[in-house]
Amino acid sequence: MFAVSYPHIEKLPDHPARLQRLPRIRVAQIVMDYLAYGWSVEEMCRQHPYLRPAEAYAAMGYYFDYQAEIDGEIEQEWQQYQSDRLNTPRSPFYIRLKGKGLL
Protein backbone atom coordinates (compact mmCIF):
# COMPACT_ATOMS: atom_id res chain seq x y z
CA MET A 1 0.00 0.00 0.00
CA PHE A 2 1.25 3.47 -0.88
CA ALA A 3 1.25 6.37 1.55
CA VAL A 4 -0.59 9.38 0.20
CA SER A 5 0.81 12.83 0.83
CA TYR A 6 -1.36 15.93 0.92
CA PRO A 7 0.74 18.98 0.16
CA HIS A 8 -0.56 22.08 1.91
CA ILE A 9 -2.40 19.99 4.55
CA GLU A 10 -1.22 19.37 8.08
CA LYS A 11 -2.83 16.63 10.17
CA LEU A 12 -1.58 16.14 13.70
CA PRO A 13 -2.87 13.28 15.89
CA ASP A 14 -6.11 14.20 17.70
CA HIS A 15 -6.39 17.50 15.79
CA PRO A 16 -8.42 18.44 12.72
CA ALA A 17 -6.68 18.62 9.35
CA ARG A 18 -5.61 22.20 8.57
CA LEU A 19 -3.87 24.24 5.93
CA GLN A 20 -0.12 24.48 6.58
CA ARG A 21 0.17 28.11 5.45
CA LEU A 22 -3.02 29.20 7.26
CA PRO A 23 -3.35 26.92 10.31
CA ARG A 24 -6.56 28.63 11.46
CA ILE A 25 -8.30 27.29 8.32
CA ARG A 26 -9.47 23.71 8.72
CA VAL A 27 -10.16 21.35 5.85
CA ALA A 28 -13.73 21.06 7.18
CA GLN A 29 -14.27 24.80 6.66
CA ILE A 30 -13.33 24.52 2.99
CA VAL A 31 -15.49 21.43 2.61
CA MET A 32 -18.49 23.23 4.12
CA ASP A 33 -18.42 25.70 1.20
CA TYR A 34 -18.48 22.76 -1.18
CA LEU A 35 -21.35 21.04 0.67
CA ALA A 36 -23.45 24.11 1.45
CA TYR A 37 -23.07 26.07 -1.77
CA GLY A 38 -21.78 23.52 -4.28
CA TRP A 39 -18.81 25.78 -4.97
CA SER A 40 -15.98 24.59 -7.17
CA VAL A 41 -12.40 25.14 -6.08
CA GLU A 42 -12.24 28.11 -8.42
CA GLU A 43 -15.32 29.68 -6.82
CA MET A 44 -13.96 29.06 -3.31
CA CYS A 45 -10.80 30.95 -4.30
CA ARG A 46 -12.87 33.83 -5.71
CA GLN A 47 -14.92 34.02 -2.51
CA HIS A 48 -11.85 33.66 -0.26
CA PRO A 49 -8.95 35.51 -1.96
CA TYR A 50 -6.46 34.34 0.69
CA LEU A 51 -7.02 30.73 -0.43
CA ARG A 52 -4.70 29.37 -3.10
CA PRO A 53 -6.09 26.89 -5.65
CA ALA A 54 -3.50 24.25 -4.71
CA GLU A 55 -4.58 24.48 -1.06
CA ALA A 56 -8.26 24.13 -1.92
CA TYR A 57 -7.61 21.16 -4.24
CA ALA A 58 -5.48 19.50 -1.55
CA ALA A 59 -8.25 20.06 1.02
CA MET A 60 -10.87 18.55 -1.28
CA GLY A 61 -8.60 15.59 -2.05
CA TYR A 62 -8.13 15.03 1.67
CA TYR A 63 -11.89 15.23 2.16
CA PHE A 64 -12.68 12.61 -0.46
CA ASP A 65 -10.07 10.26 1.03
CA TYR A 66 -11.17 10.87 4.65
CA GLN A 67 -14.81 11.78 4.17
CA ALA A 68 -16.11 10.05 7.31
CA GLU A 69 -13.57 11.90 9.48
CA ILE A 70 -14.41 15.33 8.04
CA ASP A 71 -18.17 14.68 7.99
CA GLY A 72 -17.92 13.69 11.67
CA GLU A 73 -16.08 16.91 12.46
CA ILE A 74 -18.75 18.95 10.67
CA GLU A 75 -21.55 17.07 12.45
CA GLN A 76 -19.90 17.62 15.84
CA GLU A 77 -19.55 21.33 15.11
CA TRP A 78 -23.23 21.53 14.08
CA GLN A 79 -24.32 19.78 17.29
CA GLN A 80 -22.22 22.21 19.35
CA TYR A 81 -23.81 25.16 17.55
CA GLN A 82 -27.32 23.81 18.21
CA SER A 83 -26.54 23.26 21.88
CA ASP A 84 -25.01 26.73 22.28
CA ARG A 85 -27.95 28.37 20.48
CA LEU A 86 -30.49 26.71 22.77
CA ASN A 87 -28.53 27.41 25.96
CA THR A 88 -27.53 31.02 25.32
CA PRO A 89 -29.94 33.74 26.41
CA ARG A 90 -31.13 36.16 23.73
CA SER A 91 -29.64 39.62 23.69
CA PRO A 92 -31.76 42.53 25.00
CA PHE A 93 -31.67 43.99 21.49
CA TYR A 94 -33.22 40.83 20.02
CA ILE A 95 -35.87 40.69 22.76
CA ARG A 96 -36.78 44.35 22.18
CA LEU A 97 -37.12 43.91 18.40
CA LYS A 98 -39.14 40.71 18.82
CA GLY A 99 -41.46 42.48 21.30
CA LYS A 100 -42.09 45.21 18.70
CA GLY A 101 -42.89 42.60 16.05
CA LEU A 102 -39.82 43.52 13.99
CA LEU A 103 -38.49 39.95 13.87
mmCIF file of C-alpha atoms in Angstrom:
data_model
loop_
_atom_site.group_PDB
_atom_site.id
_atom_site.type_symbol
_atom_site.label_atom_id
_atom_site.label_comp_id
_atom_site.label_asym_id
_atom_site.label_seq_id
_atom_site.Cartn_x
_atom_site.Cartn_y
_atom_site.Cartn_z
ATOM 1 C CA MET A 1 0.000 0.000 0.000
ATOM 2 C CA PHE A 2 1.249 3.466 -0.876
ATOM 3 C CA ALA A 3 1.248 6.370 1.553
ATOM 4 C CA VAL A 4 -0.594 9.380 0.198
ATOM 5 C CA SER A 5 0.806 12.831 0.828
ATOM 6 C CA TYR A 6 -1.364 15.928 0.921
ATOM 7 C CA PRO A 7 0.736 18.982 0.159
ATOM 8 C CA HIS A 8 -0.557 22.084 1.914
ATOM 9 C CA ILE A 9 -2.404 19.993 4.546
ATOM 10 C CA GLU A 10 -1.219 19.373 8.083
ATOM 11 C CA LYS A 11 -2.829 16.633 10.173
ATOM 12 C CA LEU A 12 -1.582 16.135 13.703
ATOM 13 C CA PRO A 13 -2.870 13.279 15.889
ATOM 14 C CA ASP A 14 -6.111 14.197 17.695
ATOM 15 C CA HIS A 15 -6.392 17.505 15.790
ATOM 16 C CA PRO A 16 -8.418 18.439 12.724
ATOM 17 C CA ALA A 17 -6.682 18.624 9.346
ATOM 18 C CA ARG A 18 -5.607 22.204 8.569
ATOM 19 C CA LEU A 19 -3.867 24.244 5.925
ATOM 20 C CA GLN A 20 -0.116 24.478 6.575
ATOM 21 C CA ARG A 21 0.170 28.105 5.453
ATOM 22 C CA LEU A 22 -3.015 29.201 7.256
ATOM 23 C CA PRO A 23 -3.349 26.924 10.306
ATOM 24 C CA ARG A 24 -6.559 28.628 11.459
ATOM 25 C CA ILE A 25 -8.296 27.291 8.320
ATOM 26 C CA ARG A 26 -9.468 23.713 8.725
ATOM 27 C CA VAL A 27 -10.159 21.352 5.848
ATOM 28 C CA ALA A 28 -13.725 21.056 7.178
ATOM 29 C CA GLN A 29 -14.269 24.797 6.660
ATOM 30 C CA ILE A 30 -13.328 24.523 2.994
ATOM 31 C CA VAL A 31 -15.491 21.432 2.606
ATOM 32 C CA MET A 32 -18.485 23.234 4.120
ATOM 33 C CA ASP A 33 -18.420 25.700 1.203
ATOM 34 C CA TYR A 34 -18.481 22.755 -1.177
ATOM 35 C CA LEU A 35 -21.346 21.038 0.672
ATOM 36 C CA ALA A 36 -23.450 24.109 1.452
ATOM 37 C CA TYR A 37 -23.070 26.070 -1.770
ATOM 38 C CA GLY A 38 -21.785 23.525 -4.284
ATOM 39 C CA TRP A 39 -18.808 25.781 -4.968
ATOM 40 C CA SER A 40 -15.984 24.588 -7.166
ATOM 41 C CA VAL A 41 -12.395 25.143 -6.081
ATOM 42 C CA GLU A 42 -12.237 28.114 -8.416
ATOM 43 C CA GLU A 43 -15.321 29.678 -6.819
ATOM 44 C CA MET A 44 -13.961 29.061 -3.314
ATOM 45 C CA CYS A 45 -10.805 30.951 -4.298
ATOM 46 C CA ARG A 46 -12.871 33.827 -5.705
ATOM 47 C CA GLN A 47 -14.917 34.023 -2.509
ATOM 48 C CA HIS A 48 -11.851 33.658 -0.255
ATOM 49 C CA PRO A 49 -8.949 35.509 -1.956
ATOM 50 C CA TYR A 50 -6.462 34.336 0.694
ATOM 51 C CA LEU A 51 -7.023 30.728 -0.426
ATOM 52 C CA ARG A 52 -4.700 29.369 -3.103
ATOM 53 C CA PRO A 53 -6.090 26.888 -5.651
ATOM 54 C CA ALA A 54 -3.497 24.248 -4.712
ATOM 55 C CA GLU A 55 -4.580 24.485 -1.064
ATOM 56 C CA ALA A 56 -8.259 24.127 -1.920
ATOM 57 C CA TYR A 57 -7.605 21.165 -4.241
ATOM 58 C CA ALA A 58 -5.477 19.499 -1.552
ATOM 59 C CA ALA A 59 -8.251 20.060 1.018
ATOM 60 C CA MET A 60 -10.872 18.549 -1.278
ATOM 61 C CA GLY A 61 -8.603 15.591 -2.054
ATOM 62 C CA TYR A 62 -8.128 15.030 1.668
ATOM 63 C CA TYR A 63 -11.889 15.226 2.161
ATOM 64 C CA PHE A 64 -12.678 12.606 -0.461
ATOM 65 C CA ASP A 65 -10.065 10.258 1.026
ATOM 66 C CA TYR A 66 -11.170 10.870 4.651
ATOM 67 C CA GLN A 67 -14.815 11.782 4.173
ATOM 68 C CA ALA A 68 -16.106 10.055 7.310
ATOM 69 C CA GLU A 69 -13.567 11.901 9.476
ATOM 70 C CA ILE A 70 -14.411 15.329 8.040
ATOM 71 C CA ASP A 71 -18.170 14.678 7.991
ATOM 72 C CA GLY A 72 -17.922 13.691 11.670
ATOM 73 C CA GLU A 73 -16.084 16.909 12.459
ATOM 74 C CA ILE A 74 -18.751 18.955 10.670
ATOM 75 C CA GLU A 75 -21.551 17.075 12.453
ATOM 76 C CA GLN A 76 -19.897 17.622 15.843
ATOM 77 C CA GLU A 77 -19.547 21.335 15.113
ATOM 78 C CA TRP A 78 -23.229 21.525 14.078
ATOM 79 C CA GLN A 79 -24.324 19.779 17.289
ATOM 80 C CA GLN A 80 -22.222 22.210 19.351
ATOM 81 C CA TYR A 81 -23.809 25.162 17.546
ATOM 82 C CA GLN A 82 -27.322 23.807 18.207
ATOM 83 C CA SER A 83 -26.541 23.260 21.882
ATOM 84 C CA ASP A 84 -25.012 26.730 22.276
ATOM 85 C CA ARG A 85 -27.945 28.366 20.480
ATOM 86 C CA LEU A 86 -30.486 26.712 22.769
ATOM 87 C CA ASN A 87 -28.535 27.407 25.961
ATOM 88 C CA THR A 88 -27.534 31.015 25.324
ATOM 89 C CA PRO A 89 -29.944 33.737 26.413
ATOM 90 C CA ARG A 90 -31.127 36.159 23.732
ATOM 91 C CA SER A 91 -29.636 39.619 23.691
ATOM 92 C CA PRO A 92 -31.756 42.526 25.003
ATOM 93 C CA PHE A 93 -31.673 43.994 21.492
ATOM 94 C CA TYR A 94 -33.222 40.827 20.019
ATOM 95 C CA ILE A 95 -35.867 40.689 22.760
ATOM 96 C CA ARG A 96 -36.778 44.349 22.182
ATOM 97 C CA LEU A 97 -37.124 43.907 18.404
ATOM 98 C CA LYS A 98 -39.141 40.706 18.821
ATOM 99 C CA GLY A 99 -41.458 42.479 21.296
ATOM 100 C CA LYS A 100 -42.092 45.211 18.700
ATOM 101 C CA GLY A 101 -42.888 42.605 16.052
ATOM 102 C CA LEU A 102 -39.821 43.522 13.985
ATOM 103 C CA LEU A 103 -38.486 39.949 13.866
#
